[in-house]
Short mmCIF file of C-alpha atoms in Angstrom, two decimals:
data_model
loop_
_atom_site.label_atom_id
_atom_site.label_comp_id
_atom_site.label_asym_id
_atom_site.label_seq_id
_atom_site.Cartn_x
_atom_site.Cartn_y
_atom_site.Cartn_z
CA UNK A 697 51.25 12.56 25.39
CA UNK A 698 52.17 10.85 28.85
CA UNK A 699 49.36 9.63 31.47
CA UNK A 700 50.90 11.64 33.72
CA UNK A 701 51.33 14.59 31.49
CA UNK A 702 47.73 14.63 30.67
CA UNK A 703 46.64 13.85 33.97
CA UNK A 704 48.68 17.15 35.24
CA UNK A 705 47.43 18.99 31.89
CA UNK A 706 43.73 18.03 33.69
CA UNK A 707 44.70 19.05 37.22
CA UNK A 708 45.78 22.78 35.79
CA UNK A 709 42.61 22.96 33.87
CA UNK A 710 40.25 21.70 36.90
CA UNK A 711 41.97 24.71 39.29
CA UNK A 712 42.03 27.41 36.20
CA UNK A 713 38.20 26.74 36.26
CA UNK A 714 38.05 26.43 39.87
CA UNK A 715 39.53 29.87 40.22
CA UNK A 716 37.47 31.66 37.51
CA UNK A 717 34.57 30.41 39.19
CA UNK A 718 35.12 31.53 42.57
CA UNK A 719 34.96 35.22 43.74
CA UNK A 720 37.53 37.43 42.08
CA UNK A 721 40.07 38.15 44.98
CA UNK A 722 39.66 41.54 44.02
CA UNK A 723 36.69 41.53 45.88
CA UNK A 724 38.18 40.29 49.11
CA UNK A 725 40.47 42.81 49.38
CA UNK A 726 41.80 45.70 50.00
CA UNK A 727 44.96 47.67 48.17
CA UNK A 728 46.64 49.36 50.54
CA UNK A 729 49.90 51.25 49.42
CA UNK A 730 53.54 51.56 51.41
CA UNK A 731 56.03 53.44 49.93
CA UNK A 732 59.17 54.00 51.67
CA UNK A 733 63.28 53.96 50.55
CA UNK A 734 64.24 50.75 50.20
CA UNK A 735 67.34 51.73 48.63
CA UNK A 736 69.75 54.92 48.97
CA UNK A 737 70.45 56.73 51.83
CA UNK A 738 67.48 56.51 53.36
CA UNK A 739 66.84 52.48 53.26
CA UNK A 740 68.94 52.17 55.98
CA UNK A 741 65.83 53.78 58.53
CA UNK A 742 62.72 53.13 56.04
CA UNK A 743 63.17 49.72 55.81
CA UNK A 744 62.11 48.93 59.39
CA UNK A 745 58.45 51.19 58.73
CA UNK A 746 58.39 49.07 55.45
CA UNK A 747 58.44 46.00 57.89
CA UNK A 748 56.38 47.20 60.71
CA UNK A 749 53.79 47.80 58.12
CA UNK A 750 53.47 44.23 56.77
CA UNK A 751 53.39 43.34 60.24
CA UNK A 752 50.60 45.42 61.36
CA UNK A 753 48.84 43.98 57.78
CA UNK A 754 49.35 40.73 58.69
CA UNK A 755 47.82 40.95 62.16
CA UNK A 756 45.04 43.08 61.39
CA UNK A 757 44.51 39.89 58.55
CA UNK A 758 44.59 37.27 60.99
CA UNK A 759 41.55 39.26 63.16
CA UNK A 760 39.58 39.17 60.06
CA UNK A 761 40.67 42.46 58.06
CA UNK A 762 39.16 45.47 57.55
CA UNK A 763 35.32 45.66 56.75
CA UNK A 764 35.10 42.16 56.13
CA UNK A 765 38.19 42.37 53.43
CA UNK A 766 41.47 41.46 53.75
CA UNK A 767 44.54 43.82 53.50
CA UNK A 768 46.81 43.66 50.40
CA UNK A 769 50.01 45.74 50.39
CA UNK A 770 51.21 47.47 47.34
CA UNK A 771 55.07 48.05 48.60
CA UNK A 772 57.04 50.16 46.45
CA UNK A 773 60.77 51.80 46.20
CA UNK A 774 61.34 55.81 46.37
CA UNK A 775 64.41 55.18 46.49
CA UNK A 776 65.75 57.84 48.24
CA UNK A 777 65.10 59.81 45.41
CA UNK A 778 62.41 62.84 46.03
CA UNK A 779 61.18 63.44 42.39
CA UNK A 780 60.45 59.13 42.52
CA UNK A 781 58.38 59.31 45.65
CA UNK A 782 55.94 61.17 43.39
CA UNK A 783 56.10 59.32 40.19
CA UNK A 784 55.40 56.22 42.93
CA UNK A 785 52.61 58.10 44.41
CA UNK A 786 50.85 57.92 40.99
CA UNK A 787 51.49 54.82 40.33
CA UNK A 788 50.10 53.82 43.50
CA UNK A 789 46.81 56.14 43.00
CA UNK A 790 46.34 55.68 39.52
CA UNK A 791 47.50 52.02 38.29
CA UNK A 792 47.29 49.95 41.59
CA UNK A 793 44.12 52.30 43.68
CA UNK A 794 45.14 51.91 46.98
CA UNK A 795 42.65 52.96 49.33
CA UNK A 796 45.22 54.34 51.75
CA UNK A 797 49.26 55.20 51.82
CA UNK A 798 51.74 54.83 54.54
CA UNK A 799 55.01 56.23 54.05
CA UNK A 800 57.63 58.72 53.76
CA UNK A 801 60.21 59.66 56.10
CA UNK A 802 61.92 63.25 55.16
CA UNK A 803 59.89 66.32 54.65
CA UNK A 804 61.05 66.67 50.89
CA UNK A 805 59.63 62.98 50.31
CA UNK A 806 56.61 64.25 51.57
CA UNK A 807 56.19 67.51 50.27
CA UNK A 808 56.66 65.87 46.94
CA UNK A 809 54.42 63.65 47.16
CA UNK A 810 51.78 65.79 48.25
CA UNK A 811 50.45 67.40 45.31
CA UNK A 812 49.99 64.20 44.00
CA UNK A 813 47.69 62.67 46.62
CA UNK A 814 46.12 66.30 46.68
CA UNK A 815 45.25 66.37 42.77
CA UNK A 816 44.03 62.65 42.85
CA UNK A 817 42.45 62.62 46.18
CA UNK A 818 44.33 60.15 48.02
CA UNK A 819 45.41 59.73 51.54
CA UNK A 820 48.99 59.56 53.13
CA UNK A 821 49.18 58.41 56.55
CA UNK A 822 52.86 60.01 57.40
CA UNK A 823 54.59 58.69 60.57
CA UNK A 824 58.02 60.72 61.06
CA UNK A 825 58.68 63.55 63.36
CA UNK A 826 58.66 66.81 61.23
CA UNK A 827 58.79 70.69 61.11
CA UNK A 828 55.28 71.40 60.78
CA UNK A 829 54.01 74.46 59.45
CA UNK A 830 51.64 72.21 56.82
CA UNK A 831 48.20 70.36 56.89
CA UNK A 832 46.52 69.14 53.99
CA UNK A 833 43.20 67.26 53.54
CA UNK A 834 45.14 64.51 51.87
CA UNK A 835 47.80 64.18 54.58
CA UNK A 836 46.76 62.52 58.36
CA UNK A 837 50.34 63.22 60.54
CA UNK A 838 50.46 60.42 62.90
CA UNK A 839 53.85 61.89 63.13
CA UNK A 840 55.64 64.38 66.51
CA UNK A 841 55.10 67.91 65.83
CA UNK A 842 57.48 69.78 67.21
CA UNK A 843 55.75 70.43 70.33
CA UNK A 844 55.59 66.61 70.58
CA UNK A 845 59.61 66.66 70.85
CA UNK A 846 61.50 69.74 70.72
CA UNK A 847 60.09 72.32 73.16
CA UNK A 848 59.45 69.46 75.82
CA UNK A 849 63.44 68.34 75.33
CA UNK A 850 63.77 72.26 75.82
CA UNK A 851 61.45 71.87 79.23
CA UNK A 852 63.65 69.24 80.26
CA UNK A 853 66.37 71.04 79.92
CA UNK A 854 65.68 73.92 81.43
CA UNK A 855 64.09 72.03 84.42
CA UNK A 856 67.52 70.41 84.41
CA UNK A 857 68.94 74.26 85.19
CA UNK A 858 70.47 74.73 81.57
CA UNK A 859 70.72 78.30 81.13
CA UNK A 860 72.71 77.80 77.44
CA UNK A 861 71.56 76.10 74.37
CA UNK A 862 73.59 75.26 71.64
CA UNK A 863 71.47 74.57 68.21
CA UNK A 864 73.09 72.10 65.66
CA UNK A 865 71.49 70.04 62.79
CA UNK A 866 71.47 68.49 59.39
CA UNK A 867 70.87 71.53 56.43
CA UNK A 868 67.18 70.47 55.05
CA UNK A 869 64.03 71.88 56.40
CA UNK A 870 62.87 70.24 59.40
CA UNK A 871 65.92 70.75 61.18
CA UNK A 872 65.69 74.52 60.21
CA UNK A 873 62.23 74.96 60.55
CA UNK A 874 62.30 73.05 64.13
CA UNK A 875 65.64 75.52 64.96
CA UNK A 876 63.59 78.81 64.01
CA UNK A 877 60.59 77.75 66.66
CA UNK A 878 63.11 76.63 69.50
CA UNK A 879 64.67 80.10 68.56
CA UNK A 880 61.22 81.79 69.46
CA UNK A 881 60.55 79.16 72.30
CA UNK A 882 64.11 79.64 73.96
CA UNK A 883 63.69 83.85 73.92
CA UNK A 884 59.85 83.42 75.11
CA UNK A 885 61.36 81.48 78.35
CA UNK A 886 63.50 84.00 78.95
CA UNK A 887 66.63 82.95 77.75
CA UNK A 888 68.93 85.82 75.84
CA UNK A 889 70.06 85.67 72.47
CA UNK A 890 73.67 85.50 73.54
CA UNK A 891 73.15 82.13 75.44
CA UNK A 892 71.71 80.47 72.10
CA UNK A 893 74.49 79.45 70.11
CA UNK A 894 75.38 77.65 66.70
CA UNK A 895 75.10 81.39 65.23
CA UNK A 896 72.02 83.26 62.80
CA UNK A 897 71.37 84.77 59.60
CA UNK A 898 69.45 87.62 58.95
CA UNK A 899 67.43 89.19 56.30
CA UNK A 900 67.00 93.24 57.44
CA UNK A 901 66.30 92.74 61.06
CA UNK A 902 64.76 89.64 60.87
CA UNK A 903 66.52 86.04 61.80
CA UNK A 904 65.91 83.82 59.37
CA UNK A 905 67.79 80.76 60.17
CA UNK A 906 69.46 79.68 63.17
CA UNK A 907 71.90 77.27 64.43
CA UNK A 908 74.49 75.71 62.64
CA UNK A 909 74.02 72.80 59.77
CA UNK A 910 76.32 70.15 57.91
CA UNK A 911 75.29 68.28 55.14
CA UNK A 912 73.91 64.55 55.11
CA UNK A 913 77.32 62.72 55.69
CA UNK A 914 79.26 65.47 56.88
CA UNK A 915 82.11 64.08 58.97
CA UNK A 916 84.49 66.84 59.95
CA UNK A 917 83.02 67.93 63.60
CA UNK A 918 86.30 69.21 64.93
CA UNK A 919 86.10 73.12 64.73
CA UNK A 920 81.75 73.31 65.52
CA UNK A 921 83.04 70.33 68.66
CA UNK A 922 85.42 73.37 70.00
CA UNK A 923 83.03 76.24 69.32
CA UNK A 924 80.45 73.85 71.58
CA UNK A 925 82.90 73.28 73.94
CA UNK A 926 84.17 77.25 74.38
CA UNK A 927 80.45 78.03 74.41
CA UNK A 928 79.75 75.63 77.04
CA UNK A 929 82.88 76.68 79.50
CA UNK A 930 81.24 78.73 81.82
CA UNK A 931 78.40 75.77 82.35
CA UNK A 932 74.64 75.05 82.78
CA UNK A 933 74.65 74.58 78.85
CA UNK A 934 73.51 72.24 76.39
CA UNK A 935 73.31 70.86 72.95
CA UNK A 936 69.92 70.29 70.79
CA UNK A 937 71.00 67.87 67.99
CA UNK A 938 68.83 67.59 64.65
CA UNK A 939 71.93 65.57 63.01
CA UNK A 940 69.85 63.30 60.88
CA UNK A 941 71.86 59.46 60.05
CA UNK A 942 75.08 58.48 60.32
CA UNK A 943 76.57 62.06 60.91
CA UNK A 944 76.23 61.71 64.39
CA UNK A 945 78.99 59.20 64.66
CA UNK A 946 81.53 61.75 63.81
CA UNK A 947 79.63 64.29 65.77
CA UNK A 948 79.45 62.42 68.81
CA UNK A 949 83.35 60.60 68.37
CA UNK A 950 84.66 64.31 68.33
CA UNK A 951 82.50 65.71 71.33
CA UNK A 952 84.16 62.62 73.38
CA UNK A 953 87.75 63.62 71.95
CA UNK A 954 87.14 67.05 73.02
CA UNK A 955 86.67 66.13 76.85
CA UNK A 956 82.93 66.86 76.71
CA UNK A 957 80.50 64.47 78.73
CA UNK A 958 76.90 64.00 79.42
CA UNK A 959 77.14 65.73 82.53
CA UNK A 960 79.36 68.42 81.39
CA UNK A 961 77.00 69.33 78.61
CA UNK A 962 74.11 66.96 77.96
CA UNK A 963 72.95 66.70 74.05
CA UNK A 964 69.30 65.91 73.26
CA UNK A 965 68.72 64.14 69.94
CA UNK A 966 65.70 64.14 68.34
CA UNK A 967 66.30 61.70 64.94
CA UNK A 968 68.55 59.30 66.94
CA UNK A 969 65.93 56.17 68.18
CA UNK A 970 66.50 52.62 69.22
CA UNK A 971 66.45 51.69 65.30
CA UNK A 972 69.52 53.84 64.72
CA UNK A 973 71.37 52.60 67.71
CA UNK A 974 71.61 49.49 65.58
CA UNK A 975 74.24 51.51 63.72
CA UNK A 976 75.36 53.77 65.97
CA UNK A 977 78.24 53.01 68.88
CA UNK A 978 75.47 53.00 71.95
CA UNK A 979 78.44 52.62 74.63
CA UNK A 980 79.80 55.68 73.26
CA UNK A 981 76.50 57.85 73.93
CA UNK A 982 75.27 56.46 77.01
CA UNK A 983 73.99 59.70 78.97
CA UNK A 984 72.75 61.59 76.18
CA UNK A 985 69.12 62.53 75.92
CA UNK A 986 66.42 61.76 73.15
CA UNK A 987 62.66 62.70 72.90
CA UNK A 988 60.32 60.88 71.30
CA UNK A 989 56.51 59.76 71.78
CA UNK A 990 57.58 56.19 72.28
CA UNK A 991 61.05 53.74 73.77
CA UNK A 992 60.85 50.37 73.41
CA UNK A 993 61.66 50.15 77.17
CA UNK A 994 57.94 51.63 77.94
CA UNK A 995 56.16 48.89 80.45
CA UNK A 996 52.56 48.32 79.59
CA UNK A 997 50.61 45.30 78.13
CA UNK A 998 49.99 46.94 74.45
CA UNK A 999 53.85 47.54 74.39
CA UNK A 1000 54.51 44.06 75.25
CA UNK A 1001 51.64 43.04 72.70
CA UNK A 1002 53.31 44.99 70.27
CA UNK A 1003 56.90 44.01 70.90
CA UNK A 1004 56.08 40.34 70.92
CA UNK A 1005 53.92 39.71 67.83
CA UNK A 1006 56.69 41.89 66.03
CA UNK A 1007 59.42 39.61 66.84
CA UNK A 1008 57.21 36.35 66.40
CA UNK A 1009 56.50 37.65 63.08
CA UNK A 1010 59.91 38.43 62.37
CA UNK A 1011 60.36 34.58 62.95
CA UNK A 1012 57.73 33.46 60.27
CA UNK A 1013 57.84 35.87 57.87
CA UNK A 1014 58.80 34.97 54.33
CA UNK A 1015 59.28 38.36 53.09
CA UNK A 1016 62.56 38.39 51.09
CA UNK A 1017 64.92 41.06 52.12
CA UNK A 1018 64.00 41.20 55.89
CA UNK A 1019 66.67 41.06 58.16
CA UNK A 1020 65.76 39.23 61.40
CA UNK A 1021 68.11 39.54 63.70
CA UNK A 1022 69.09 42.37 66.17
CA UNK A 1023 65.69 44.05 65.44
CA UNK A 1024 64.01 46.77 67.78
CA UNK A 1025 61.27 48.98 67.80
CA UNK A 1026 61.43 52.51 67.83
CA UNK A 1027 58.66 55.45 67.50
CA UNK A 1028 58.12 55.76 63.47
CA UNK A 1029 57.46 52.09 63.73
CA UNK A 1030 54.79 52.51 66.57
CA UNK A 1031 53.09 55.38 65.11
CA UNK A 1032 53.17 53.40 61.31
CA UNK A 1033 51.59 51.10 63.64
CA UNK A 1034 49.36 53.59 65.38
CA UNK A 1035 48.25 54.59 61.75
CA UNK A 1036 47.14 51.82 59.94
CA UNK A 1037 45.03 51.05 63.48
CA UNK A 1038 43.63 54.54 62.88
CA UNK A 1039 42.71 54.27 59.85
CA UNK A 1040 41.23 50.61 60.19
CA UNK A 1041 39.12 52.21 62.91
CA UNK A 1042 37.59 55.59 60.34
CA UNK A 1043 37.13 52.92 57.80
CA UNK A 1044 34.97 50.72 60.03
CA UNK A 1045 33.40 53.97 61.72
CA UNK A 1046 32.37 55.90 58.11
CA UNK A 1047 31.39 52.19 57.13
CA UNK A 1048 33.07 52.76 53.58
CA UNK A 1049 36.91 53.04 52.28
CA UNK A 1050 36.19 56.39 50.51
CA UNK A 1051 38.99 58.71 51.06
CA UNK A 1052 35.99 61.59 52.29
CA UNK A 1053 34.48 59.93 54.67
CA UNK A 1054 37.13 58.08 56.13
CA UNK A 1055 38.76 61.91 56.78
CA UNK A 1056 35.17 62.77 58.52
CA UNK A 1057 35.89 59.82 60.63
CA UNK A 1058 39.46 61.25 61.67
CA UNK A 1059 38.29 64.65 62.07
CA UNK A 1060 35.99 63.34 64.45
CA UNK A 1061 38.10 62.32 67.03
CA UNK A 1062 39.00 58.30 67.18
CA UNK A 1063 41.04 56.88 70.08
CA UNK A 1064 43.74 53.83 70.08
CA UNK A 1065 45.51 52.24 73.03
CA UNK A 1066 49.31 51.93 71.30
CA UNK A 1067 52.43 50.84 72.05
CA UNK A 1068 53.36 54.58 73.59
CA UNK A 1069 49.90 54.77 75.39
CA UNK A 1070 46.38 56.09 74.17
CA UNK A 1071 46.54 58.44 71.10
CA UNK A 1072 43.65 60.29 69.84
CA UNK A 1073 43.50 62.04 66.30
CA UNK A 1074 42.69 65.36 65.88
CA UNK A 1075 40.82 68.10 63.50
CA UNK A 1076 43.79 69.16 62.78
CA UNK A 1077 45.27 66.10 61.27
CA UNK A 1078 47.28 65.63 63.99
CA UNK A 1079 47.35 63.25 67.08
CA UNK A 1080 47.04 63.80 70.95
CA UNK A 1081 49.72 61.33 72.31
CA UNK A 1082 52.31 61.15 75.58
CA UNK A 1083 55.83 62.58 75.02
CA UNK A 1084 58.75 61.04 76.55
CA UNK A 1085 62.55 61.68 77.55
CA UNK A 1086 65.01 59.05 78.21
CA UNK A 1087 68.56 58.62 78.97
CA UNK A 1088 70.61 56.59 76.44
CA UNK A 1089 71.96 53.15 77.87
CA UNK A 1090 74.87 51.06 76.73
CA UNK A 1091 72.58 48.77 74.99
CA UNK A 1092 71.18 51.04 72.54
CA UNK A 1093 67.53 51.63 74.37
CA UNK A 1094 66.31 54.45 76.69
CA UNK A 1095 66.07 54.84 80.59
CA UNK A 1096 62.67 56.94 80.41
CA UNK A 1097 63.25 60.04 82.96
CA UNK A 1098 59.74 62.02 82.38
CA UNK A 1099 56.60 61.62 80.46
CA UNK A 1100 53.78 64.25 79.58
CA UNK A 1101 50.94 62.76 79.03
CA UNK A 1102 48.39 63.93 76.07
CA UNK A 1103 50.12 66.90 74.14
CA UNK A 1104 48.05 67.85 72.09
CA UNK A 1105 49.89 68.22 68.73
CA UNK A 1106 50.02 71.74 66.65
CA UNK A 1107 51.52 72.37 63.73
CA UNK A 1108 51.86 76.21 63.36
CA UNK A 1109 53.87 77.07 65.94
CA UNK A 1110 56.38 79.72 64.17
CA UNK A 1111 55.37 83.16 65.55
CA UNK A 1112 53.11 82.07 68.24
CA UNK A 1113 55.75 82.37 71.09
CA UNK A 1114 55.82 85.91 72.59
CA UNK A 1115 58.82 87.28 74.94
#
C-alpha cells in the first residue's frame, strides 16, 4: 500500500468517525414532501411550483428553518399520471415521513391523492385554482375557489356592460364544476338562459352540465370559433375560457381568423398565467382578460422581495433540470409560496410538527404578507386573499384593471345562488 493511499484510507476513516459521532442529521431536519409532474403533460406547468418550492426551502433555510430544524425536500415525479400521484403519496407518508406535502395541480391528482393522506393522516398543502365543492381535514387549499376567480371575472364583465356570456372549457371537472356555478351565478344576476351560450345537458328538468368542452389537446376550434362569433353578433357579449394548456393556441389563432377582437368580444381566462405565456403567442392575446389572486406586475415591497430572491436563486441554484432563463412568476407559484409560509407559521404557533395541531393552528386564523398582498387562512381550509383582473400585454404579463381586496374564499357554492 502507497503513503498516499493509506494516508487517504486514514482521512476517510477520521470523517466516517467524525460523522457517526456528531448528531444524526436526522435530527436537524425536517422531511418535507413536493410532489408535482415532472414529466407528461403536465410538467410543462408543475415544474415551475416544483421550483418555487425549493426556493421558498432554501430561504426559509437561510433564516434559520423551521423550529430550530432545517427543511429537507423529498421531490418526487407523478408523472402526469393520476393513479402515481397516490402510489407517491405513500411513499412519501409511509417510507420517507414528511411532515407536510405541497403539490398537485389538477383536481384528479388531487382527489387521488386524497384518500391517501386521509387514511395515513397527512397533510397536502394544494396551491391551484379549483372547482371546489370539497374540504378535508387532510387538505389546506391555499388555492382560488371559484369565488376567488370566476364570479369576480363575471363582475367584471358585467360592470363592463356584457349582457352575453359564452361558456367554453377543457372536459374534466373543474372546468365543469366552475361552468355549473357561473350557470347559477349568471341566472341569479339576472341574465336569461338564452344569453348563456356554449349549450346544456339535462337530466329530467335539471341542467347538469353546461358550456361546451374539448379534450386536453384539442385543436380544431373552427366550428365552436363561428358558433362564438354568431352568438356574439348582436354585441355586449363575452367569452369565459376554462381551456386548460396548450389548447388555447388553437382556440385563440381561430378566434383572430374569425375577425373577433378584444373589444368585439373580450375572453377571460382563468388557467392562462404569466407561466403559460412562456408558451403561448402573448402578441397574439394582448387585450384578453385573466383573473387570478396574483400578476407578477403587482407593485409592493413583498412582491419585489419575492420576485428578486426568485431570480437570484435561479442564478445559484444547482438543481439539475432547472431552466433559468425566461422565468416568471405567476399565482400557483405565489400561493406554493404563500403555503409553505403558512405552514412554517402553524408549526411555530402549535410549537410541534404534528399534523393535529399544526391544523388547530390553521383553523385558527394565521396571517402572511405575500407576494399578492396579506392572506389569512380560514376554518374552512381555505384562505382570505385579494382577487385581481388584468389585461394581457404583448409581453406575456398583466395590466391590473381592478382588485377586491379580502374575498373570503368558499368552497360550496353550487346551489347557493338564488334568481
Amino acid at each position: 500500500m502507497t503513503r498516499s493511499l493509506f494516508s487517504r484510507l486514514l482521512a476517510c476513516a477520521a470523517l466516517t468517525t467524525a460523522f457517526a459521532a456528531s448528531p444524526s442529521r436526522a435530527e436537524d431536519t425536517v422531511k418535507v414532501g413536493v410532489l408535482h409532474s415532472l414529466s407528461g403533460t403536465m410538467a410543462i406547468s408543475e415544474t415551475s411550483l416544483r421550483d418555487v418550492l425549493l426556493f421558498t426551502f432554501d430561504e426559509i433555510n437561510a433564516n434559520g428553518g423551521v423550529l430550530g430544524k432545517k427543511i429537507e425536500p423529498v421531490v418526487v415525479d407523478g408523472a402526469s399520471n393520476w393513479p402515481l400521484f397516490a402510489e407517491k403519496a405513500k411513499q412519501l407518508l409511509d417510507v420517507d415521513k414528511v411532515a407536510v406535502t405541497f403539490g398537485c395541480w389538477t383536481s384528479v391528482s388531487r382527489k387521488s391523492v386524497l384518500p391517501v393522506f386521509e387514511e395515513k393522516k397527512g397533510l397536502l398543502f394544494y396551491p391551484v385554482q379549483y372547482e371546489g365543492e370539497e374540504m378535508s381535514k387532510n387538505i389546506f387549499y391555499t388555492a382560488e375557489a371559484v369565488n376567488q376567480q370566476a364570479t369576480p371575472a363575471v363582475d367584471y364583465m358585467l360592470a363592463e356592460g356584457k349582457k352575453k356570456f359564452y361558456l367554453i372549457g377543457s372536459d374534466y371537472v373543474y372546468p365543469q364544476t366552475t361552468n355549473l356555478v357561473l350557470l347559477e351565478y349568471l341566472l341569479s344576476k339576472g341574465v336569461p338562459l338564452e344569453n348563456i351560450g356554449g349549450g346544456f345537458r339535462k337530466e329530467g328538468d335539471q341542467i347538469v352540465s353546461a358550456g361546451k368542452y374539448t379534450p386536453f389537446g384539442h385543436t380544431d376550434y373552427q366550428q365552436i370559433i363561428a358558433e362564438i362569433k354568431q352568438f356574439a353578433a348582436g354585441g355586449k357579449a363575452c367569452v369565459i375560457n376554462t381551456l386548460n394548456g396548450d389548447t388555447n393556441v388553437p382556440f385563440f389563432k381561430e378566434y383572430a381568423a374569425a375577425g373577433l377582437t378584444a373589444e368585439t368580444c373580450p375572453v377571460v381566462s382563468f388557467s392562462i398565467s404569466e407561466d403559460e405565456f412562456r408558451g403561448l403567442p402573448a402578441k397574439q392575446l394582448v387585450g384578453q382578460l385573466g383573473c387570478w389572486t396574483y400578476f407578477q406586475s403587482i407593485k409592493s415591497p413583498a412582491n419585489k422581495k419575492f420576485t428578486d430572491g426568485f431570480q437570484a436563486w435561479l442564478k445559484k441554484t444547482d438543481v439539475p433540470g432547472i431552466v433559468k432563463e425566461g422565468r416568471v412568476t405567476c399565482s400557483p407559484m405565489v400561493l406554493s409560496y404563500d403555503g409553505v409560509y403558512l405552514w412554517k407559521a402553524a408549526v411555530e404557533k402549535a410549537g410541534s410538527f404534528d399534523v393535529d395541531k399544526v391544523n388547530a393552528a390553521l383553523e385558527s386564523g394565521i396571517s402572511f404578507d405575500g407576494p399578492g398582498g396579506k392572506v389569512t387562512t380560514q376554518k374552512n381550509r381555505h384562505l382570505t386573499k385579494n382577487v385581481y383582473i388584468g389585461e394581457t400585454r404583448a409581453d406575456g404579463q398583466f395590466k391590473i384593471l381592478k382588485e377586491y381586496k379580502g374575498v373570503v374564499g368558499e368552497p360550496f357554492l353550487k346551489g347557493t345562488y338564488k334568481k
